[in-house]
CSV table of C-alpha atoms in Angstrom, one decimal:
chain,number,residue,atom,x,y,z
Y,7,UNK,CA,5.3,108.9,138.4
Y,8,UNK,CA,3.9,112.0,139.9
Y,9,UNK,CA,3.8,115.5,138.5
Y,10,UNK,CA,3.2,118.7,140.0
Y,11,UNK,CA,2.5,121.5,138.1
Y,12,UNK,CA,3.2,125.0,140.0
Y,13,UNK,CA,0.5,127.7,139.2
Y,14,UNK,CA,1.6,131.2,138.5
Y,15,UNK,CA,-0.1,134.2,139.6
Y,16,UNK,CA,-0.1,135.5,135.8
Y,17,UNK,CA,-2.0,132.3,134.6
Y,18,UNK,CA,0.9,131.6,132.4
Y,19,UNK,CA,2.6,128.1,132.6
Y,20,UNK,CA,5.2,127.2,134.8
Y,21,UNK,CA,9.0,126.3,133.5
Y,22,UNK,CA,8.1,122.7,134.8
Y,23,UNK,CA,4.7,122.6,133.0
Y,24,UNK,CA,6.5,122.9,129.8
Y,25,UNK,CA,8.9,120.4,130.3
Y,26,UNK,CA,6.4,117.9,130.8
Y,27,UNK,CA,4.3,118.9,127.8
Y,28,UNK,CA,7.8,119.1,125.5
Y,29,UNK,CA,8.4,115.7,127.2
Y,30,UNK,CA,5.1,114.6,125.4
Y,31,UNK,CA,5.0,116.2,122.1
Y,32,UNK,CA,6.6,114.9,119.2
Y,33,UNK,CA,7.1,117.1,116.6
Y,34,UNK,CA,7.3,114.8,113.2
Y,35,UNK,CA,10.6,114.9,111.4
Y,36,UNK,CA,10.9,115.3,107.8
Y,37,UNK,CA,12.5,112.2,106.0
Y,38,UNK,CA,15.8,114.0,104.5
Y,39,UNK,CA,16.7,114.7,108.1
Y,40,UNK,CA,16.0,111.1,109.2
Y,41,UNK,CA,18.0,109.8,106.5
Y,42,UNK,CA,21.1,112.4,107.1
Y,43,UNK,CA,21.0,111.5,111.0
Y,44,UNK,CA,20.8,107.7,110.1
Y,45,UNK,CA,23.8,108.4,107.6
Y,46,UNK,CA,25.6,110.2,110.7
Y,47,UNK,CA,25.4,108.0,112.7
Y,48,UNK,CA,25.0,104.2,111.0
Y,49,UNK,CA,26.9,104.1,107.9
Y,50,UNK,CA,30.2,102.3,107.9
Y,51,UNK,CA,32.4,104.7,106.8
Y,52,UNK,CA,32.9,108.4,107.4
Y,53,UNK,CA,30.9,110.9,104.9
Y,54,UNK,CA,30.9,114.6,104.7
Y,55,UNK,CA,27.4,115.4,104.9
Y,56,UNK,CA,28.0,118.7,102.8
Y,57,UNK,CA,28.5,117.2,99.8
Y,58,UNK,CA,25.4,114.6,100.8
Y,59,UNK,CA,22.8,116.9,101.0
Y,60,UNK,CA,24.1,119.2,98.0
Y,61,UNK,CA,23.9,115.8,95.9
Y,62,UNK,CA,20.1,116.1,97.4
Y,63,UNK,CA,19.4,119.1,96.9
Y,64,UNK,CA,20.4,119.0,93.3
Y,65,UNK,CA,18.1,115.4,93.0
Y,66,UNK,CA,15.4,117.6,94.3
Y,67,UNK,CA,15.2,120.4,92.0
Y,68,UNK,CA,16.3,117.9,89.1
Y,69,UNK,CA,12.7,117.0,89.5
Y,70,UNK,CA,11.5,120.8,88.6
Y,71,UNK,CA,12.7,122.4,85.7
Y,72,UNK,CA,15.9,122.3,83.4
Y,73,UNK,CA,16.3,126.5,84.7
Y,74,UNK,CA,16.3,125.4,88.5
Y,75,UNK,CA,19.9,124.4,89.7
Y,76,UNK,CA,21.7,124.8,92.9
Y,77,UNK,CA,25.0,126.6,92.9
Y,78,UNK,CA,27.6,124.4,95.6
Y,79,UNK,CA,29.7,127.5,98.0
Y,80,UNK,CA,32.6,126.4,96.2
Y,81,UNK,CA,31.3,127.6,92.7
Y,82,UNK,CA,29.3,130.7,93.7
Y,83,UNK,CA,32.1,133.0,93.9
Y,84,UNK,CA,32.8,132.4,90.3
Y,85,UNK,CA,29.2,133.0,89.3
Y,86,UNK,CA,29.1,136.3,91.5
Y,87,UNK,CA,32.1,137.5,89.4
Y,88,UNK,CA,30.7,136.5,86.0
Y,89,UNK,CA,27.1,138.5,87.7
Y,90,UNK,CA,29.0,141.5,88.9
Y,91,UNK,CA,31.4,141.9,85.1
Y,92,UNK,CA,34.6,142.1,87.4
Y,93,UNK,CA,37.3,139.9,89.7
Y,94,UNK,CA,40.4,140.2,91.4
Y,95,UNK,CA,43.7,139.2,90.4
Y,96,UNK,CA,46.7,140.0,88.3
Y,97,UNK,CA,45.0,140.6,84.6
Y,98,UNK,CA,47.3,138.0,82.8
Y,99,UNK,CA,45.5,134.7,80.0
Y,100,UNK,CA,47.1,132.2,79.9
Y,101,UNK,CA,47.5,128.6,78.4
Y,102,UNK,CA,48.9,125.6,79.8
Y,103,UNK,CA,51.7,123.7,77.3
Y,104,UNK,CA,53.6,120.6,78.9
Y,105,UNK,CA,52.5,121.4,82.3
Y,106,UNK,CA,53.6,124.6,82.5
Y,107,UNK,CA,51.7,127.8,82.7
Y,108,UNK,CA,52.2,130.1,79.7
Y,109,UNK,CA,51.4,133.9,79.6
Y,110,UNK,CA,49.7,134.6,76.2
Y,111,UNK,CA,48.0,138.0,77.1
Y,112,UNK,CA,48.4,140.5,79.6
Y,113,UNK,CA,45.8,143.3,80.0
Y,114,UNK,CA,47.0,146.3,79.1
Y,115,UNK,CA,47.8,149.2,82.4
Y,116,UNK,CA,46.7,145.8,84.9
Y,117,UNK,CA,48.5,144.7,87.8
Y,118,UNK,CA,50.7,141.9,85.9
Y,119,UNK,CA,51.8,144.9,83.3
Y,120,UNK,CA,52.2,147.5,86.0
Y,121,UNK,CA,55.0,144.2,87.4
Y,122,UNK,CA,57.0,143.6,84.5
Y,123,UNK,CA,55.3,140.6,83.1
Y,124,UNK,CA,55.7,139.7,79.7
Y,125,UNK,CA,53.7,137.8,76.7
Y,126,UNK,CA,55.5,134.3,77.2
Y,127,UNK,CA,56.7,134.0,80.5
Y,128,UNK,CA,56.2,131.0,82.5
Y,129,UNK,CA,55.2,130.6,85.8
Y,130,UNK,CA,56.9,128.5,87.4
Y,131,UNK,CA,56.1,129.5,91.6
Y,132,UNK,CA,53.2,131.5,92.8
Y,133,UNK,CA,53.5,132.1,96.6
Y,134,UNK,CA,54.8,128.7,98.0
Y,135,UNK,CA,53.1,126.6,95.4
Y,136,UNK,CA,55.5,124.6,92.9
Y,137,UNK,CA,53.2,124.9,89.6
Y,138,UNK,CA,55.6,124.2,86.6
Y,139,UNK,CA,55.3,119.9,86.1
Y,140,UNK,CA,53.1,120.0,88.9
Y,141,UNK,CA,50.1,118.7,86.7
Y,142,UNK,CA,48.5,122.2,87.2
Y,143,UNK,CA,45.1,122.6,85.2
Y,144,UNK,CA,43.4,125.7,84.1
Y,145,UNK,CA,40.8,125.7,87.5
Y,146,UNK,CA,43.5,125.7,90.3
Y,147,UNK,CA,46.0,128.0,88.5
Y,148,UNK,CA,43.1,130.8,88.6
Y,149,UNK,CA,42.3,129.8,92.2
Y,150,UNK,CA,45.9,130.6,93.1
Y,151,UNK,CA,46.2,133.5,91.3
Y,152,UNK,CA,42.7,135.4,92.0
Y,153,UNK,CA,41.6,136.2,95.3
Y,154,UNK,CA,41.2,139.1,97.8
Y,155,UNK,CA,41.7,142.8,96.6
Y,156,UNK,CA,45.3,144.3,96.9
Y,157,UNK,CA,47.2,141.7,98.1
Y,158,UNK,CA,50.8,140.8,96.9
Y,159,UNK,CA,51.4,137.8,95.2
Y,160,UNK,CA,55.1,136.4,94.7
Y,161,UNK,CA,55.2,135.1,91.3
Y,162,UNK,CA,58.6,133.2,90.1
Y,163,UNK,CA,58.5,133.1,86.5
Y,164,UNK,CA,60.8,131.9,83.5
Y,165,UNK,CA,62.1,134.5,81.1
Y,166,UNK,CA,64.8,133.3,78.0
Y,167,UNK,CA,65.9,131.1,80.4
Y,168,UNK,CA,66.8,132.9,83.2
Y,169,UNK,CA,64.5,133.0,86.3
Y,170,UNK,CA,62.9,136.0,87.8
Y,171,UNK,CA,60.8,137.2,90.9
Y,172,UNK,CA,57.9,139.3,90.8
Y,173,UNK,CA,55.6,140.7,93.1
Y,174,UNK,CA,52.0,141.3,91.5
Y,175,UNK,CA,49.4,143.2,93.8
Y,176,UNK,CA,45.9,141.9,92.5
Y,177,UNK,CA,43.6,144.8,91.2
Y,178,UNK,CA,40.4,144.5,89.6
Y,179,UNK,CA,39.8,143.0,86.4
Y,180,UNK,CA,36.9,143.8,84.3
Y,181,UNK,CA,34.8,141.0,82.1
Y,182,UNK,CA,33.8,142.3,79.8
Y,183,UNK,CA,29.7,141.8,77.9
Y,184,UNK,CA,30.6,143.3,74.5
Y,185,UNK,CA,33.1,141.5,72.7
Y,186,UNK,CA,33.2,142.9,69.6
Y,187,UNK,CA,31.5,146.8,68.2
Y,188,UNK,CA,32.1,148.0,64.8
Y,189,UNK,CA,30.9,149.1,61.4
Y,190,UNK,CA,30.9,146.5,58.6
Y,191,UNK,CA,30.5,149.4,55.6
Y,192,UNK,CA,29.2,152.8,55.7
Y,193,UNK,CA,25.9,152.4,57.3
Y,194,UNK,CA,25.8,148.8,58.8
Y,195,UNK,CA,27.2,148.3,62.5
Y,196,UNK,CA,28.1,145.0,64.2
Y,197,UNK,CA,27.8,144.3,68.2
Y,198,UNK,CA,28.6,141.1,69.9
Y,199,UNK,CA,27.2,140.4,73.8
Y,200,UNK,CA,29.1,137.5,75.4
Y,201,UNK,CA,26.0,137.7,78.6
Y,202,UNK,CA,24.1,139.8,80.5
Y,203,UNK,CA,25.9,140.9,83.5
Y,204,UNK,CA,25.8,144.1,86.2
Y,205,UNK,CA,28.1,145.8,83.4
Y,206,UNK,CA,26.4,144.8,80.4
Y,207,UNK,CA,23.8,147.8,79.4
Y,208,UNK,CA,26.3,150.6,79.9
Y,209,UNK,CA,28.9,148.4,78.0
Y,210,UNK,CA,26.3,148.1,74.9
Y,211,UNK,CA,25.5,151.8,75.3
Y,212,UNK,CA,29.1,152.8,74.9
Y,213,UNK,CA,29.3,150.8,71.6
Y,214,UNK,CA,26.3,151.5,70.2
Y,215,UNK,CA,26.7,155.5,71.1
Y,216,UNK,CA,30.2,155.0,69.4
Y,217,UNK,CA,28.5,153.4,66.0
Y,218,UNK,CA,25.9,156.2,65.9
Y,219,UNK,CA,28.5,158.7,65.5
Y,220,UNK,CA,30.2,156.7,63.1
Y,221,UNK,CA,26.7,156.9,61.1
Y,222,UNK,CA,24.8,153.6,61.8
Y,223,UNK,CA,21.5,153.0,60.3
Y,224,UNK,CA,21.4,148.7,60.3
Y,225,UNK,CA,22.6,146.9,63.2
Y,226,UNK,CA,23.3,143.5,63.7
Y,227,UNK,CA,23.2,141.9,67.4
Y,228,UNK,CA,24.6,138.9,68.1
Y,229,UNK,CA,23.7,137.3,70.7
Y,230,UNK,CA,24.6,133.3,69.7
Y,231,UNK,CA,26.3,131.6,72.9
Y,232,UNK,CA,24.5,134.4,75.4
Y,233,UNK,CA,23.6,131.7,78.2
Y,234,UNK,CA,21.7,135.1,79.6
Y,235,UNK,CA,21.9,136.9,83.1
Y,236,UNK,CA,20.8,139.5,84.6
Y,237,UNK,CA,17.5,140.4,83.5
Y,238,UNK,CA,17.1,144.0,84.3
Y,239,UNK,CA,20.0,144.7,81.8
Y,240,UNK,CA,18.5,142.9,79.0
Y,241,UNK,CA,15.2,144.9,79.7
Y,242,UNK,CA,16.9,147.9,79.8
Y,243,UNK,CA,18.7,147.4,76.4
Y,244,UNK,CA,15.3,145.8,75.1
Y,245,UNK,CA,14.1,149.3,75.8
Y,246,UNK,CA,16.6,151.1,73.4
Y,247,UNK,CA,15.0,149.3,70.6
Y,248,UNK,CA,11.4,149.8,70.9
Y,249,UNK,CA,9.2,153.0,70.8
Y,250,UNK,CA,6.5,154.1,73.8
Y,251,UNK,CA,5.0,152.2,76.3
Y,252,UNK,CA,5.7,148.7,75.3
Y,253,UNK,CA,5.6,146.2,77.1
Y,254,UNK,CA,9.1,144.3,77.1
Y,255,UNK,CA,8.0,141.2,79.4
Y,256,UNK,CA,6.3,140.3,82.9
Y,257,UNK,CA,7.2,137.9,85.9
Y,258,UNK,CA,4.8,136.0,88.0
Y,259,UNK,CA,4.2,133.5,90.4
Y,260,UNK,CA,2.0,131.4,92.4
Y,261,UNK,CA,2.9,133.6,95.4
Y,262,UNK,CA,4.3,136.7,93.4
Y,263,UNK,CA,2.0,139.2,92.0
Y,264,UNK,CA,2.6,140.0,88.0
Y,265,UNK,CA,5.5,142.6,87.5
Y,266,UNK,CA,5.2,144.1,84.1
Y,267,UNK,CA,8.4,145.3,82.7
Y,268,UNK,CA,7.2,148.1,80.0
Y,269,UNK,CA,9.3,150.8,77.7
Y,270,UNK,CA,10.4,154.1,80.0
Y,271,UNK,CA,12.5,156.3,77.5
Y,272,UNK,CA,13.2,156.9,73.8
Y,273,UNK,CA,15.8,154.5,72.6
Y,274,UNK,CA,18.8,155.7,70.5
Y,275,UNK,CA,18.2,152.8,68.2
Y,276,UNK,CA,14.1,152.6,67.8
Y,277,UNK,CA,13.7,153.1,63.6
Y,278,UNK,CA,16.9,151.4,62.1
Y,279,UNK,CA,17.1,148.0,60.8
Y,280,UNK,CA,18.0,145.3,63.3
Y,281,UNK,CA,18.9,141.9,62.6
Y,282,UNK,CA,20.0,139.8,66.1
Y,283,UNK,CA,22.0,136.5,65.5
Y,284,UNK,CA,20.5,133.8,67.8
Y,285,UNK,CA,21.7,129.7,68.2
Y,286,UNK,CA,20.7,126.7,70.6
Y,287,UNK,CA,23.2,128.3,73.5
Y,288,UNK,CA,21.4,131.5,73.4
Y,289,UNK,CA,19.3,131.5,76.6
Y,290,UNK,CA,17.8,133.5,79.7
Y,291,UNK,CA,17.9,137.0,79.5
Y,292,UNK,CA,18.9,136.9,75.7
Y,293,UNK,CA,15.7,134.8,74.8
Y,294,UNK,CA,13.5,137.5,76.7
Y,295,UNK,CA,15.8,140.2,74.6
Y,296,UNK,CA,14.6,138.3,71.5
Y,297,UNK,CA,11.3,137.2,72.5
Y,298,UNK,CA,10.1,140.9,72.9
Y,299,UNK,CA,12.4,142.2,69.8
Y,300,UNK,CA,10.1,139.3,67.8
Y,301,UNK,CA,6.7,140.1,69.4
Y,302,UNK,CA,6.6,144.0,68.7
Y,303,UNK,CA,8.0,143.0,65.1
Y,304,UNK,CA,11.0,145.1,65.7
Y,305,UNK,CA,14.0,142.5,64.3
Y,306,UNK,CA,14.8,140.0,62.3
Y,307,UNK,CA,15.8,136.6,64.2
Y,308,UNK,CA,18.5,134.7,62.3
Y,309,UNK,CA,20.2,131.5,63.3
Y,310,UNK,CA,18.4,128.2,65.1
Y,311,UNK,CA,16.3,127.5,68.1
Y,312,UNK,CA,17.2,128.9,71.2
C-alpha cells in the first residue's frame, strides 16, 4: 500500500494525514466497556444495558464506603422531593385494605379538600387506571397520583356506596422536618426533626421561636430515626445552639481544600439546657448536629449509637 501525505502551507497536517495516523492508533479501552460491548453483542438473550451497568455501578462503589451509593433515574425524583421538603399531587394518606385504596387523611385547604374528598373514600379509578382489586401497592398508587404541577386528575371514588367523580388539580404538598413542637410543663419544650431537608432550619426556627414565647428554658431534641440530609441546615441550626466563633465541622478531600464550617450569629437557644435524643437510625447531618453539640459540651446525648 502507498500513502501520500499532502503538505499544507500552514505546516498543519492534512485531513488525509490524520486518517492514516487514527488508522494506527489504538486508543486502549477500559474493561467495563469491553465487557458491556461483548454483552451487546454475544449474549444469548436480549438485556437492557441500563439496568447492567447500574448493577455495576452499584458493585463498584460497594467497594468504597457504606455512605457511597448510587441513586437509579427511577428513584431520584423521590429523593429530590424528600431534599427539596415539597411534591406535587393531591394532599390525600392513604392505606390500602383488601386491595383497595382507603383515604385516611386529607390535608387540610390541599387540592383533594379543595375537590370534595372525604376521610374514607375509596378510590376506585384514577385517570384510565382500574385500581380497586387491581393488586395496587403503596409505590404505584403514589406514582399515579403525584406528578407534574397543576394538572387535573380524574379520580372515581366510592362514597356510602354510591360512586362519584372528581376532578383533583395537583398542588404542592409540603413534607414537613418537624414533626412534633411543644412544651412538656412550664419551662421544658419538646422538638422532633424527621431529616434534614431544604425546609428544615426555618421549620425548627418556627417551633423553637414559638416555645420561647411560651417561656422555654430546657429543650429536648429528638433526633432518633433522622437518616440526615442536607448539611448546611443542620449547620445552620447547630449554630443556634452554640456561642461565638465555634467551629461546628469541616469538609475535605484529597482534591478539595478544607472548608471550615464555624458559628456566624447569636443563637436564640445558646445558655438553656439541651438534651438531644439519638438511636442507631440517627445518621448524616444529624450525627454532625450531635457530634458538634457533644464536642463544645453543649448537650446531653441520650439514646444508643448512631
Amino acid at each position: 500500500f502507498w500513502f501520500f501525505f499532502l503538505k499544507k502551507e500552514s505546516g498543519t497536517p492534512s485531513p488525509l494525514r490524520e486518517s492514516f495516523q487514527n488508522f494506527f492508533s489504538r486508543e486502549k479501552r477500559r474493561p467495563i466497556q469491553e465487557i458491556m460491548d461483548l454483552v451487546q453483542s454475544k449474549y444469548v438473550d436480549e438485556v437492557s444495558l441500563d439496568s447492567v451497568a447500574d448493577a455495576g455501578i452499584q458493585a463498584m462503589l460497594n467497594k468504597l464506603d457504606p455512605h457511597s451509593v448510587f441513586i437509579p433515574a427511577e428513584d431520584l425524583q423521590e429523593i429530590n422531593e424528600d431534599i427539596d421538603g415539597k411534591f406535587f399531587g393531591i394532599g390525600v394518606e392513604f392505606t390500602i385494605i383488601n386491595d383497595t385504596l382507603n383515604v385516611v387523611n386529607v390535608l387540610k385547604d390541599g387540592p383533594s379538600q379543595k375537590a370534595g374528598v372525604e376521610v374514607g373514600d375509596k378510590f376506585i379509578n384514577v385517570n384510565d387506571s382500574l385500581i380497586a382489586g387491581n393488586k395496587i401497592d403503596n409505590e404505584k398508587a403514589r406514582k399515579l397520583l403525584r406528578g407534574d404541577f397543576n394538572i387535573k386528575v380524574d379520580i372515581s371514588i366510592l362514597r356510602n356506596n354510591q360512586s362519584k367523580l372528581l376532578t383533583v388539580t395537583r398542588g404542592v404538598i409540603p413534607l414537613k422536618s418537624v414533626d412534633a413542637a411543644y412544651m412538656i410543663d412550664a419551662t421544658v419544650g419538646y422538638i422532633r426533626l424527621n431529616k434534614f431537608s431544604v425546609t428544615t432550619y426555618k421549620e425548627f426556627m418556627i417551633a423553637l421561636t414559638d416555645l420561647n414565647k411560651k417561656g422555654l428554658q430546657k429543650l429536648i431534641l429528638d433526633l432518633r430515626d433522622n437518616g440526615g440530609g442536607v448539611l448546611d441546615e443542620a449547620i445552620e441550626i447547630a449554630d443556634e445552639f452554640l456561642e461565638g466563633d465555634k467551629l461546628i465541622t469541616y469538609t475535605v478531600g484529597k482534591h478539595l481544600p478544607k472548608k471550615e464550617y464555624r458559628c456566624r450569629r447569636q443563637g436564640q437557644f445558646e445558655k438553656g439546657v439541651l438534651v438531644v435524643l439519638a438511636d442507631e437510625n440517627t445518621a448524616s447531618a444529624s450525627e454532625v448536629l450531635l457530634g458538634a453539640l457533644q464536642d463544645w459540651d453543649r448537650a446531653t446525648i441520650i439514646g444508643r449509637r448512631t
